[in-house]
Amino acid sequence: MIWNETKECMSRDEIANLQGKRLHSQISRVYHNVEFYRKKMQQLGIEPGDIQTIDDIVKLPFTTYEDLRDNYPYGLLAVPRTEIVRVQASSGTTGKPKLLCYTRKDIDIWSECVARAMTMAGLTRDDILQVGYGYGLFTGGLGAHYGAENLGAMVIPMSTGNTQKLITMMIDCEVTAIACTPSYLLHVAEALEAQGLVDKIKLKYAICGAEPWTDAMRDQIEKRLHIKAFDIYGLTEIMGPGVACDCEYRKGLHIYEDHFYPEIIHPETLEQLPHGELGELCITTLTKEGMPLIRYRTRDLTSLEYGKCDCGRTMARIQRFRGRSDDMLVIRGVNVFPSQVEHALLTVAGTTPNYFITVDRVNNNDTFDVAIEVEERFFSDEVRVLEKLRSDVEAAIHQVVGIKAKVKLVEPNTLPHSEGKTKHVEDKRKLV
Ligand code: DLL
């Protein structure tokens, strides 16, 4: 089943034509309405008239997450503030969040894209969907919610945090689909198994994303719950979930190219790479009104495949994610930068900037361990003093990062040091 056949199955020529037209009008709008882009384009000596076809995109400047932060909260708006009906924000930045502003039309397009993704997974208006992504500033909850309502499915807005209630309602309400992170779904599977309830559920589909996951994890989810699991991708800056999703043929995640133009660039030279090569995914929004982004560097490393899929869709397919070109980690669905831990440590007297983060996945849950060197004197003091420092550090990290870390305090010069760039992170999850 296809939600919007006219758009999802266009020929490559039709797609390129539409993208060229949309890019031209998007660029005219940002040039006239967003000082940030006008200045950047003027520095490069280009005007909206220079952008006629989609191939002209290489003339345009890039946008980074630092640009978003520097222009917080309304600096990149392309419409009057009064046209904005919603904001969402991205987790995981030190200090000010990255705020994304949506007009009513932006919300409509978002819910259409999520409805397309859900249709791709096999959902119809007959389904009952539990949303197990967090509601609030994070885009997962409200994004999935609006998409499912647009589809006409019945939505149960569970949010995160109460697995037992989720299980009870899953059984009582005869839930047929769930949208949540893959690691949370495995946690739900374990809880169902522990209570001998797997054969009481009516679940058929899961739409999982917001964090990297492997085919092995997908396999486990499908076997343990007897369902089909689909991979949904998105990021707050561009819209939220529903930028791309995979279909039953699993040949990559179809990106909705009528709204988002994808490019793969070399993360250092920033040159556009030929089709099929691995590099950083960069996305230009073609229809966004509130806060359009031009050549936004997602930092996600992947490649793109073109060519018609067996499902009939012609939109490019994002291949397996191979990590990121920056040091961001996604832990329990939350974006975490090592610099945030550093920032938290600065607020606690007695700690040093020498720390080491270890991330792993144990029983399908991400673990987040932080070892920190503290001043020698704490080890000769009473244990109580050391324990107090440990809990202060845990609280500081929780406050800045938004999730809890297991903190271990160690003596000076016990963590790895190097002459050049000290390595602060080991990710043992083997997700690529
Ligand atoms: O995670 C939006 C989302 C919500 C996507 C629910 C899917 C489902 P952010 O918090 O801004 O937005 O994080 C975006 O998470 O750049 C990737 O690094 C990572 N990510 C998201 N989906 C996937 C996925 C949401 N399916 C960042 N596979 C992105 C791998 C993913 N990584």
PDB file of C-alpha atoms in Angstrom, residues 3 14 26 33 41 47 70 116 120 135 152 175 183 201 214 231 237 261 269 299 303 314 376 388 429:
ATOM      1  CA  TRP A   3      -0.007   6.591   0.968  1.00  0.00           C
ATOM      2  CA  GLU A  14       9.765  14.253 -12.438  1.00  0.00           C
ATOM      3  CA  GLN A  26      12.684  28.014  -1.107  1.00  0.00           C
ATOM      4  CA  ASN A  33      13.335  36.624   4.790  1.00  0.00           C
ATOM      5  CA  MET A  41      24.752  33.884  -0.070  1.00  0.00           C
ATOM      6  CA  GLU A  47      21.512  35.348  -5.785  1.00  0.00           C
ATOM      7  CA  ASP A  70      23.884  30.674  17.442  1.00  0.00           C
ATOM      8  CA  ARG A 116       3.509   7.625   4.590  1.00  0.00           C
ATOM      9  CA  MET A 120       4.874   1.664   4.302  1.00  0.00           C
ATOM     10  CA  TYR A 135       6.036  13.326  24.375  1.00  0.00           C
ATOM     11  CA  GLY A 152      -6.866   7.434  10.806  1.00  0.00           C
ATOM     12  CA  VAL A 175      -2.941  -2.940  20.294  1.00  0.00           C
ATOM     13  CA  SER A 183      15.988  -0.837  22.630  1.00  0.00           C
ATOM     14  CA  ILE A 201      -0.703  -9.658  22.586  1.00  0.00           C
ATOM     15  CA  THR A 214      21.370  -3.542  13.920  1.00  0.00           C
ATOM     16  CA  ASP A 231      13.153   1.410  10.668  1.00  0.00           C
ATOM     17  CA  GLU A 237      16.404  19.982  12.857  1.00  0.00           C
ATOM     18  CA  TYR A 261      16.724  16.821  -0.879  1.00  0.00           C
ATOM     19  CA  THR A 269      36.300  18.494   1.888  1.00  0.00           C
ATOM     20  CA  ARG A 299      26.620  14.319  10.687  1.00  0.00           C
ATOM     21  CA  SER A 303      25.236   6.267   1.405  1.00  0.00           C
ATOM     22  CA  THR A 314      11.177   5.641  -6.628  1.00  0.00           C
ATOM     23  CA  GLU A 376      44.185  12.794  45.523  1.00  0.00           C
ATOM     24  CA  LYS A 388      29.055  12.665  48.476  1.00  0.00           C
ATOM     25  CA  ARG A 429      27.730  -1.471  21.349  1.00  0.00           C
TER      26      ARG A 429
END
